[in-house]
Coordinates of C-alpha atoms in Angstrom, one line a residue:
Chain E
M1 CA 44.9 88.4 -40.7
L2 CA 43.1 91.5 -39.4
N3 CA 41.1 89.1 -37.3
L4 CA 44.3 87.9 -35.7
V5 CA 45.6 91.4 -35.1
E6 CA 42.3 92.3 -33.4
I7 CA 42.5 89.2 -31.1
T8 CA 46.2 89.9 -30.3
L9 CA 45.3 93.5 -29.3
K10 CA 42.5 92.2 -27.1
S11 CA 44.8 89.6 -25.4
I12 CA 47.3 92.4 -24.6
L13 CA 44.7 94.8 -23.2
R14 CA 43.2 92.1 -21.0
D15 CA 46.5 90.9 -19.6
R16 CA 47.3 91.7 -16.0
V17 CA 51.1 91.9 -16.6
F18 CA 50.5 94.6 -19.2
H19 CA 48.4 96.5 -16.6
G20 CA 51.3 96.3 -14.2
I21 CA 53.8 97.6 -16.8
I22 CA 51.5 100.5 -17.8
F23 CA 51.0 101.3 -14.1
S24 CA 54.8 101.9 -13.9
A25 CA 54.2 104.9 -16.3
L26 CA 53.0 106.8 -13.2
V27 CA 56.7 107.3 -12.6
F28 CA 56.5 110.1 -15.3
L29 CA 54.8 112.2 -12.6
L30 CA 57.9 112.2 -10.5
I31 CA 60.1 113.4 -13.4
P32 CA 59.6 117.2 -12.9
S33 CA 60.5 116.9 -9.2
V34 CA 63.7 115.0 -10.0
A35 CA 64.5 117.3 -12.9
S36 CA 64.1 120.4 -10.6
L37 CA 67.3 119.2 -8.8
S38 CA 69.2 120.4 -11.9
M39 CA 68.4 124.2 -11.8
R40 CA 69.9 125.1 -15.1
Q41 CA 69.0 122.2 -17.3
M42 CA 65.6 121.3 -16.0
T43 CA 64.0 121.0 -19.4
E44 CA 66.9 118.9 -20.8
L45 CA 66.9 116.6 -17.8
S46 CA 63.1 116.2 -18.0
M47 CA 63.3 115.3 -21.6
N48 CA 66.2 112.9 -21.0
L49 CA 64.5 111.2 -18.1
S50 CA 61.1 111.1 -19.9
L51 CA 62.6 109.5 -23.1
S52 CA 64.6 107.1 -20.9
L53 CA 61.6 106.0 -19.0
L54 CA 59.6 105.7 -22.2
S55 CA 62.3 103.6 -23.7
F56 CA 62.5 101.4 -20.5
I57 CA 58.7 100.8 -20.5
L58 CA 58.8 99.9 -24.2
L59 CA 61.7 97.5 -23.6
L60 CA 59.7 95.7 -20.9
L61 CA 56.6 95.5 -23.1
A62 CA 58.7 94.3 -26.1
L63 CA 60.3 91.6 -24.0
F64 CA 57.2 90.6 -22.3
L65 CA 54.9 90.6 -25.4
G66 CA 57.5 89.4 -28.0
G67 CA 59.0 86.8 -25.7
T68 CA 55.9 85.2 -24.3
H69 CA 53.0 85.8 -26.6
L70 CA 53.7 83.0 -29.1
W71 CA 55.1 80.7 -26.4
K72 CA 51.9 81.2 -24.3
D73 CA 49.7 80.2 -27.3
I74 CA 51.7 77.0 -27.7
E75 CA 52.0 76.2 -24.0
R76 CA 48.3 76.8 -23.3
R77 CA 47.4 74.7 -26.4
Y78 CA 45.6 77.6 -28.1
T79 CA 47.5 76.8 -31.3
Y80 CA 45.6 73.5 -31.6
S81 CA 42.5 75.5 -32.1
V82 CA 43.8 78.5 -34.0
L83 CA 46.3 76.8 -36.4
T84 CA 43.6 74.4 -37.5
L85 CA 41.5 77.2 -38.8
P86 CA 42.0 78.0 -42.5
I87 CA 44.9 80.3 -41.6
S88 CA 48.4 79.6 -42.7
R89 CA 51.0 79.6 -40.0
S90 CA 52.8 82.5 -41.6
S91 CA 49.6 84.6 -41.5
Y92 CA 49.1 83.6 -37.8
L93 CA 52.7 84.7 -36.9
V94 CA 52.6 87.8 -39.0
G95 CA 49.1 88.7 -37.6
K96 CA 50.4 88.3 -34.0
F97 CA 53.5 90.3 -34.8
L98 CA 51.5 93.1 -36.4
G99 CA 49.1 93.2 -33.4
I100 CA 52.1 93.6 -31.0
A101 CA 53.8 96.1 -33.3
I102 CA 50.7 98.3 -33.5
F103 CA 50.3 98.1 -29.8
I104 CA 54.0 99.1 -29.1
F105 CA 53.6 102.0 -31.5
A106 CA 50.4 103.1 -29.9
V107 CA 51.9 102.9 -26.4
A108 CA 54.9 104.9 -27.6
C109 CA 52.7 107.6 -29.0
L110 CA 50.6 107.7 -25.8
L111 CA 53.7 107.8 -23.5
G112 CA 55.3 110.3 -25.9
L113 CA 52.3 112.6 -25.3
V114 CA 52.7 112.1 -21.5
A115 CA 56.5 112.8 -21.8
A116 CA 55.8 115.9 -23.9
G117 CA 53.4 117.1 -21.1
V118 CA 56.1 116.5 -18.5
V119 CA 58.6 118.5 -20.7
V120 CA 56.2 121.4 -21.2
F121 CA 55.4 121.4 -17.4
S122 CA 59.2 121.5 -16.6
S123 CA 59.9 124.2 -19.1
G124 CA 57.2 126.3 -17.6
I125 CA 58.8 126.1 -14.2
Y126 CA 62.3 126.8 -15.5
P127 CA 62.4 128.0 -19.1
P128 CA 65.2 126.5 -21.3
E129 CA 67.9 128.7 -22.8
R130 CA 67.1 127.4 -26.3
P131 CA 63.8 126.4 -27.9
I132 CA 62.7 122.8 -27.5
A133 CA 63.3 120.8 -30.7
W134 CA 59.9 119.1 -30.9
D135 CA 60.5 117.6 -34.3
N136 CA 63.6 115.8 -32.8
F137 CA 61.5 114.8 -29.8
V138 CA 58.9 113.2 -32.1
A139 CA 61.6 111.5 -34.2
A140 CA 63.2 110.1 -31.0
V141 CA 59.9 108.7 -29.8
V142 CA 59.0 107.2 -33.2
L143 CA 62.4 105.6 -33.8
D144 CA 62.4 104.3 -30.2
A145 CA 59.1 102.5 -31.0
L146 CA 60.6 101.1 -34.2
K147 CA 63.6 99.8 -32.2
Y148 CA 61.4 97.9 -29.9
I149 CA 59.3 96.6 -32.7
L150 CA 62.5 95.1 -34.0
V151 CA 63.1 93.7 -30.5
V152 CA 59.7 92.0 -30.8
A153 CA 60.7 90.6 -34.2
T154 CA 63.8 89.1 -32.7
A155 CA 61.8 87.6 -29.9
F156 CA 59.4 86.1 -32.4
L157 CA 62.3 84.5 -34.3
F158 CA 63.4 82.8 -31.0
S159 CA 59.8 81.9 -30.2
S160 CA 59.3 80.2 -33.5
V161 CA 61.8 77.5 -32.5
G162 CA 61.8 77.7 -28.7
T163 CA 59.9 75.3 -26.6
S164 CA 59.9 77.5 -23.5
F165 CA 60.0 81.2 -22.8
F166 CA 63.7 81.1 -21.8
L167 CA 65.1 81.2 -25.3
P168 CA 62.8 84.0 -26.5
V169 CA 63.2 86.2 -23.4
F170 CA 66.8 85.7 -22.6
G171 CA 68.0 85.3 -26.2
T172 CA 66.3 88.6 -27.0
I173 CA 67.9 90.3 -24.0
C174 CA 71.3 89.1 -25.1
I175 CA 70.7 90.3 -28.7
F176 CA 69.5 93.6 -27.3
F177 CA 72.6 94.3 -25.3
V178 CA 75.0 93.1 -28.1
G179 CA 72.9 95.0 -30.7
S180 CA 73.0 98.2 -28.6
A181 CA 76.8 98.1 -28.3
S182 CA 77.8 96.7 -31.7
Q183 CA 78.1 100.1 -33.3
Q184 CA 80.6 101.4 -30.7
V185 CA 82.6 98.2 -30.9
Y186 CA 82.7 98.3 -34.7
D187 CA 83.7 102.0 -34.6
Y188 CA 86.5 101.2 -32.2
I189 CA 88.0 98.2 -34.0
T190 CA 87.8 99.9 -37.4
A191 CA 89.4 103.1 -36.1
P192 CA 92.9 103.7 -37.6
A193 CA 94.3 104.1 -34.2
T194 CA 93.3 100.6 -33.1
T195 CA 96.2 98.3 -33.9
D196 CA 96.4 95.9 -31.0
I197 CA 93.4 93.7 -32.0
S198 CA 93.8 90.5 -33.9
L199 CA 92.4 90.1 -37.4
F200 CA 90.1 87.3 -36.2
T201 CA 88.6 89.5 -33.5
K202 CA 88.1 92.3 -36.1
K203 CA 86.4 89.9 -38.5
A204 CA 84.2 88.4 -35.8
A205 CA 83.2 91.8 -34.6
T206 CA 82.4 92.9 -38.1
V207 CA 80.2 89.8 -38.7
V208 CA 78.4 90.4 -35.5
Y209 CA 77.9 94.1 -36.5
Y210 CA 76.3 93.2 -39.8
L211 CA 74.4 90.2 -38.6
L212 CA 72.8 91.4 -35.4
P213 CA 70.3 94.3 -35.3
N214 CA 72.0 97.7 -34.7
Y215 CA 69.8 99.1 -32.1
S216 CA 72.0 102.2 -31.5
A217 CA 71.0 103.4 -35.0
F218 CA 67.6 104.2 -33.5
D219 CA 68.8 106.3 -30.6
Y220 CA 68.0 109.9 -31.3
K221 CA 67.7 110.9 -27.7
V222 CA 70.7 113.2 -27.7
N223 CA 69.3 115.0 -30.8
A224 CA 66.0 115.5 -29.0
V225 CA 67.5 116.7 -25.6
Y226 CA 70.1 119.1 -27.0
G227 CA 68.4 120.1 -30.2
V228 CA 71.1 118.6 -32.5
P229 CA 69.8 118.6 -36.0
I230 CA 68.9 115.3 -37.6
A231 CA 70.0 114.6 -41.1
G232 CA 67.1 113.6 -43.3
S233 CA 69.2 111.1 -45.2
G234 CA 70.3 109.4 -41.9
L235 CA 66.7 109.2 -40.8
L236 CA 65.6 107.7 -44.1
L237 CA 68.5 105.2 -43.9
T238 CA 67.4 104.1 -40.4
L239 CA 63.8 103.7 -41.5
A240 CA 64.9 101.6 -44.5
Y241 CA 67.2 99.6 -42.2
F242 CA 64.2 98.9 -39.9
A243 CA 62.0 97.9 -42.8
V244 CA 64.5 95.5 -44.4
Y245 CA 65.7 94.0 -41.1
A246 CA 62.2 93.5 -39.6
L247 CA 61.0 91.9 -42.9
I248 CA 63.9 89.5 -43.0
V249 CA 63.6 88.5 -39.3
V250 CA 59.8 88.1 -39.5
A251 CA 60.0 86.1 -42.7
L252 CA 62.6 83.8 -41.2
A253 CA 60.5 83.4 -38.1
A254 CA 57.5 82.5 -40.3
L255 CA 59.5 80.0 -42.3
L256 CA 60.7 78.3 -39.2
F257 CA 57.3 78.3 -37.6
E258 CA 55.8 76.7 -40.8
K259 CA 58.1 73.8 -40.3
R260 CA 57.4 73.4 -36.6
E261 CA 55.6 70.3 -35.4
M262 CA 52.7 70.9 -33.0
N263 CA 52.8 67.7 -31.0
Chain F
M1 CA 32.0 61.5 -53.0
K2 CA 35.0 61.0 -50.8
A3 CA 35.2 63.6 -48.0
I4 CA 38.5 62.3 -46.5
E5 CA 41.0 60.2 -48.4
I6 CA 44.0 58.9 -46.4
S7 CA 46.6 56.9 -48.4
G8 CA 49.6 55.3 -46.8
L9 CA 49.8 57.9 -44.0
G10 CA 52.8 57.3 -41.7
K11 CA 54.4 59.3 -38.9
T12 CA 57.8 58.4 -37.3
Y13 CA 59.1 60.4 -34.4
K14 CA 62.7 60.7 -33.5
G15 CA 63.2 59.5 -30.0
R16 CA 66.2 59.8 -27.7
K17 CA 69.5 58.3 -28.5
G18 CA 68.6 58.0 -32.2
T19 CA 65.6 55.7 -31.6
R20 CA 62.6 56.0 -33.9
I21 CA 59.0 55.6 -32.9
Q22 CA 56.5 54.7 -35.6
A23 CA 53.3 56.3 -34.4
L24 CA 51.4 55.7 -37.6
K25 CA 52.2 52.9 -40.1
G26 CA 50.8 53.3 -43.6
L27 CA 47.2 54.2 -42.7
S28 CA 44.8 54.1 -45.7
L29 CA 41.2 55.0 -45.3
D30 CA 38.4 56.7 -47.3
I31 CA 35.5 58.4 -45.6
M32 CA 32.5 59.3 -47.7
Q33 CA 30.4 62.5 -47.5
G34 CA 27.3 61.8 -45.4
E35 CA 29.0 59.2 -43.4
V36 CA 29.6 59.1 -39.6
F37 CA 32.9 57.3 -39.0
G38 CA 34.1 56.2 -35.6
F39 CA 37.8 55.9 -35.0
L40 CA 38.4 53.6 -32.2
G41 CA 41.7 52.6 -30.5
P42 CA 43.4 52.4 -27.1
N43 CA 45.5 55.2 -25.7
G44 CA 48.6 55.8 -27.8
A45 CA 47.2 53.8 -30.8
G46 CA 47.6 56.7 -33.2
K47 CA 44.2 58.2 -33.3
S48 CA 45.3 61.7 -32.3
T49 CA 48.4 61.5 -34.5
T50 CA 46.1 60.8 -37.5
I51 CA 43.8 63.7 -36.6
K52 CA 46.7 66.1 -36.0
A53 CA 48.2 65.1 -39.4
L54 CA 44.8 65.7 -41.1
M55 CA 44.6 69.1 -39.5
G56 CA 48.1 70.1 -40.5
L57 CA 49.5 70.3 -36.9
I58 CA 52.1 67.6 -37.7
R59 CA 53.7 66.6 -40.9
P60 CA 53.3 63.0 -42.0
T61 CA 56.6 61.3 -42.8
A62 CA 54.9 59.0 -45.4
G63 CA 51.8 59.0 -47.5
D64 CA 49.3 61.7 -48.1
A65 CA 45.7 62.7 -47.4
L66 CA 43.0 64.8 -49.0
I67 CA 40.0 66.6 -47.4
L68 CA 37.3 67.3 -50.0
G69 CA 40.0 66.9 -52.7
E70 CA 42.5 69.4 -51.1
R71 CA 45.9 68.2 -49.9
I72 CA 46.2 68.5 -46.1
T73 CA 49.5 70.3 -46.5
S74 CA 47.6 73.4 -47.7
C75 CA 45.6 75.5 -45.2
T76 CA 42.8 75.6 -47.9
A77 CA 42.1 71.9 -47.0
R78 CA 40.7 73.2 -43.7
R79 CA 38.3 75.7 -45.3
N80 CA 35.4 73.3 -45.0
V81 CA 36.3 71.5 -41.8
G82 CA 35.1 71.9 -38.3
Y83 CA 37.7 70.5 -35.9
L84 CA 37.4 69.9 -32.2
P85 CA 40.7 69.1 -30.5
E86 CA 41.0 66.6 -27.6
N87 CA 40.7 68.5 -24.3
P88 CA 40.2 71.8 -26.1
S89 CA 41.7 75.1 -24.9
F90 CA 40.6 78.4 -26.3
Y91 CA 41.7 82.0 -25.8
D92 CA 40.4 82.2 -22.3
Y93 CA 40.4 86.0 -22.1
L94 CA 37.7 86.1 -24.7
T95 CA 34.0 85.4 -24.1
A96 CA 32.4 82.5 -25.9
E97 CA 30.6 85.0 -28.1
E98 CA 33.9 86.8 -29.0
Y99 CA 35.6 83.4 -29.7
L100 CA 32.9 82.2 -32.0
T101 CA 32.9 85.5 -33.8
F102 CA 36.7 85.1 -34.3
V103 CA 36.3 81.6 -35.6
A104 CA 33.4 82.5 -38.0
K105 CA 35.4 85.5 -39.3
S106 CA 38.3 83.2 -40.0
F107 CA 36.0 81.1 -42.2
D108 CA 34.8 84.3 -44.0
V109 CA 31.4 84.3 -42.5
K110 CA 30.3 87.9 -42.4
G111 CA 27.5 90.4 -41.5
N112 CA 24.1 89.2 -40.4
L113 CA 24.9 85.6 -41.1
L114 CA 27.8 85.7 -38.7
E115 CA 25.6 87.1 -35.9
Q116 CA 22.9 84.6 -36.7
R117 CA 25.3 81.6 -36.7
V118 CA 27.0 82.7 -33.5
A119 CA 23.7 83.1 -31.7
E120 CA 22.4 79.7 -33.0
S121 CA 25.5 77.8 -32.0
L122 CA 25.5 79.4 -28.5
K123 CA 21.8 78.5 -28.0
L124 CA 22.2 75.0 -29.4
M125 CA 25.1 74.3 -27.0
E126 CA 23.2 76.0 -24.1
L127 CA 25.8 78.7 -23.7
W128 CA 23.6 81.6 -24.4
E129 CA 23.3 82.8 -20.8
A130 CA 27.1 82.5 -20.3
R131 CA 28.1 84.1 -23.7
K132 CA 29.4 87.4 -22.2
R133 CA 31.6 85.7 -19.6
P134 CA 35.3 85.1 -20.3
I135 CA 36.0 81.4 -21.2
R136 CA 38.4 81.2 -18.2
S137 CA 35.4 81.2 -15.9
Y138 CA 33.8 78.2 -17.6
S139 CA 33.7 74.6 -16.3
K140 CA 35.4 71.8 -18.3
G141 CA 32.1 70.7 -19.8
M142 CA 31.3 74.3 -20.8
V143 CA 34.7 74.6 -22.6
Q144 CA 33.8 71.4 -24.4
R145 CA 30.5 72.9 -25.4
V146 CA 32.4 76.0 -26.7
G147 CA 34.5 73.6 -28.7
L148 CA 31.4 72.0 -30.3
A149 CA 29.9 75.4 -30.9
Q150 CA 33.0 76.7 -32.8
V151 CA 32.8 73.5 -34.9
L152 CA 29.2 74.3 -35.9
V153 CA 29.4 78.0 -36.3
H154 CA 30.7 78.0 -39.9
A155 CA 28.5 75.1 -41.1
P156 CA 31.3 73.0 -42.6
E157 CA 30.9 69.9 -44.7
V158 CA 33.4 67.8 -42.8
F159 CA 33.6 67.5 -39.0
I160 CA 36.7 66.0 -37.4
L161 CA 36.1 65.6 -33.7
D162 CA 38.8 64.3 -31.3
E163 CA 37.0 62.7 -28.3
P164 CA 33.9 64.9 -28.6
M165 CA 32.1 63.4 -25.6
S166 CA 35.0 63.9 -23.2
G167 CA 34.2 66.0 -20.2
L168 CA 30.5 66.1 -20.8
D169 CA 27.8 65.0 -18.4
P170 CA 25.1 62.5 -19.6
L171 CA 22.9 65.3 -20.9
G172 CA 25.8 66.8 -22.8
R173 CA 26.7 63.4 -24.3
A174 CA 23.1 62.8 -25.4
L175 CA 23.1 66.3 -27.0
V176 CA 26.3 65.6 -28.9
K177 CA 24.9 62.3 -30.2
E178 CA 21.8 64.1 -31.3
I179 CA 23.9 66.7 -33.1
I180 CA 26.0 64.0 -34.8
L181 CA 22.8 62.2 -36.0
D182 CA 21.4 65.5 -37.2
L183 CA 24.6 66.2 -39.1
K184 CA 24.3 62.8 -40.7
K185 CA 20.8 63.6 -41.8
R186 CA 22.0 66.8 -43.4
G187 CA 24.6 64.8 -45.4
K188 CA 27.7 65.9 -43.5
C189 CA 30.8 63.8 -42.9
V190 CA 31.7 63.2 -39.3
F191 CA 34.9 61.6 -38.4
F192 CA 35.4 61.2 -34.7
S193 CA 37.8 59.4 -32.3
T194 CA 36.6 57.9 -29.1
H195 CA 37.3 55.2 -26.5
I196 CA 33.6 54.7 -25.9
T197 CA 32.2 51.9 -28.0
D198 CA 28.6 52.6 -27.0
D199 CA 28.9 56.0 -28.7
V200 CA 30.1 54.4 -31.9
E201 CA 27.4 51.8 -31.8
K202 CA 24.7 54.4 -31.5
V203 CA 25.7 57.0 -34.1
C204 CA 28.3 55.5 -36.5
D205 CA 27.8 54.0 -39.9
R206 CA 31.3 52.6 -40.1
V207 CA 34.1 52.0 -37.6
G208 CA 37.9 51.7 -37.9
V209 CA 40.0 50.2 -35.1
I210 CA 43.6 51.4 -34.9
V211 CA 46.1 49.6 -32.7
S212 CA 49.9 50.4 -32.5
G213 CA 49.6 52.8 -35.5
Q214 CA 48.0 50.2 -37.8
L215 CA 44.4 50.0 -38.9
Q216 CA 43.3 46.5 -37.6
A217 CA 39.7 46.5 -38.6
L218 CA 37.4 48.5 -40.8
D219 CA 33.7 47.6 -41.2
S220 CA 30.2 48.9 -41.0
V221 CA 28.7 48.9 -37.5
E222 CA 25.8 46.8 -38.9
N223 CA 28.2 44.1 -40.2
I224 CA 30.1 43.9 -37.0
L225 CA 27.0 43.6 -34.9
R226 CA 25.6 40.9 -37.4
S227 CA 28.8 39.0 -37.4
G228 CA 28.8 39.0 -33.6
L229 CA 25.5 37.2 -33.5
E230 CA 25.9 34.3 -31.0
G231 CA 22.3 33.0 -30.9
Y232 CA 19.0 33.6 -29.2
C233 CA 17.6 33.3 -25.8
V234 CA 14.2 31.6 -26.1
Q235 CA 11.8 31.4 -23.1
I236 CA 9.1 28.8 -23.3
R237 CA 6.3 27.8 -20.9
S238 CA 7.1 24.3 -19.6
G239 CA 3.7 23.0 -20.4
V240 CA 5.5 20.4 -22.6
K241 CA 5.2 16.9 -21.3
R242 CA 8.7 15.9 -22.4
L243 CA 11.2 18.7 -21.8
D244 CA 13.9 16.3 -22.6
V245 CA 13.3 16.9 -26.3
F246 CA 15.2 20.2 -25.8
D247 CA 18.1 18.4 -24.1
G248 CA 20.6 19.4 -26.8
F249 CA 20.1 23.1 -25.9
E250 CA 21.7 24.9 -23.0
V251 CA 19.3 25.8 -20.2
L252 CA 20.0 29.4 -19.2
R253 CA 17.4 29.7 -16.4
T254 CA 14.5 27.8 -15.0
H255 CA 11.8 29.8 -13.3
D256 CA 8.8 27.6 -13.0
P257 CA 6.8 27.4 -15.2
F258 CA 9.2 29.0 -17.6
V259 CA 12.5 27.7 -19.0
E260 CA 15.0 29.8 -20.9
Y261 CA 17.2 28.1 -23.5
M262 CA 20.3 29.4 -25.3
V263 CA 19.7 28.5 -29.0
P264 CA 22.7 28.8 -31.4
A265 CA 21.8 30.9 -34.5
A266 CA 22.5 27.8 -36.7
R267 CA 20.0 25.7 -34.8
F268 CA 17.2 28.2 -34.3
N269 CA 15.0 26.7 -37.0
E270 CA 15.4 23.2 -35.5
F271 CA 14.5 24.5 -32.0
M272 CA 11.4 26.3 -33.3
A273 CA 10.3 23.2 -35.2
L274 CA 10.5 21.3 -31.9
V275 CA 8.5 24.0 -30.2
G276 CA 5.9 23.7 -32.8
H277 CA 5.8 19.9 -32.8
H278 CA 5.4 19.7 -29.0
S279 CA 3.0 22.6 -28.9
A280 CA 5.1 24.6 -26.5
E281 CA 4.4 28.2 -25.9
V282 CA 7.1 30.7 -26.7
M283 CA 7.1 33.6 -24.3
F284 CA 10.0 35.7 -25.9
V285 CA 12.9 35.4 -28.2
E286 CA 16.0 37.7 -27.4
T287 CA 19.0 38.1 -29.7
R288 CA 22.3 37.4 -28.0
R289 CA 25.3 39.1 -29.7
K290 CA 28.7 40.3 -28.9
D291 CA 28.6 44.1 -28.5
L292 CA 31.0 46.5 -30.2
E293 CA 33.1 46.6 -27.0
A294 CA 33.8 42.8 -27.2
F295 CA 34.7 43.2 -30.9
F296 CA 37.0 46.1 -30.0
L297 CA 38.7 44.3 -27.2
E298 CA 39.2 41.2 -29.4
I299 CA 40.8 43.4 -32.1
V300 CA 43.0 45.2 -29.6
E301 CA 44.2 41.9 -28.1
K302 CA 45.0 40.5 -31.6
G303 CA 46.7 43.8 -32.6
E304 CA 48.8 44.0 -29.5
A305 CA 49.8 40.3 -29.8

């Protein structure tokens, strides 16, 4: 499987689309100038913009890599060569997933360092009123990476059955938007003040909330920007949620991929 | 020892509007270790379906198959198999050297042996000079050579090759034939599909002809060629006073002072007795037989009828 992880990493690093996405990271250099427009909250704005840009780049990478990687192997008939090696289809899929997950995590760490540099530079120009919560910043970056690894897992689930890139890419985008909003919707419909919603809608929203990945659980940007303390138990719960959800989705993708015919 | 055992293998595809297409109908076939087996058939006959089922790319809807005693449903069945797909496509962002290393590692070839095997395969397939270039810059023939190199790199016992000569120039084809004959000498099993009967005639021990998903013929190349014997072309010098003694034989060509007769196999001895009796001089005797292509076309016509 390590062999496949290595090949996957090579394929990503040699892809021109990836080079384009990484090139967009140059926008980080503009952040201090934009943040300087806010005189009093330059550090906060820098951190906010840096984390948002980091998140956006990771989203593009997750959609591009997760949604097209497996499909490309099938479309270009690489699978005829690779799946006939003594490698099970599950190992192939998991190897590919791990390769992309490692890459997403590495890019998050790298861009996290760039973002930290931007924040340090901005705070040097206009010192913040309170100390920067670097531990929260690290947690926000790491959890953001995990969120997008989960996006990759979802894309792999769609890729395992899809015959084109439409289902993996657009299906994942839909799930991403719904999964990012499901917590707020759930909180709203279960609030005691909410009375004008039918029972069916409540049940449906609850099912969607539990079934789809809850991406908002990984959003610690506010904690990083304003130094709001992060509860250790909440962090552990999010990590456990990631591990269990990713495992279930990847296992399901592997199961479906095992049954797929390579005509 | 049986290298490949196929018993009652069937594959039915679901078509549109609930129709069913039987691509493979109860194929049974045993291929022995050390044998070179040619799998012939027209387009859409079921050759690639059989090979894809053997390699685990599609699931048969009936029957079963074993490779070196392992069921094809398990990936361990492929541990000792070198497979070349039809019109192969490999990770084109890798160089040939990187791709062969990846394949060898997948077969647990390690360390110095890995480096040695990769270098040997690249040199054998004349890719040594191009080994550091990405595969995307290769010609079709070079990609086919990469395919053959990745088949050889882990030194398997069984070789399953789908149209191995496709896309190769005459030199490449000759090289592949040489490699197949060398594998045979080393006791390996080679199972390959092809449209080209001449390739089969030159390198195969046995041949199977598949038409419309059914195995229509299975025999040794030697038997087929022997059964296709039509007779002999005998040229004699017409010093014989009475050429009419040969009247019962078809004259193929007269080129004074030589006459060529077509002698049916059953009457060869009779003809030679006449030659001896009339003191005619035999210039040459040439065997006339149907080639494998004629045999193949006959089977296909029968199968399609």
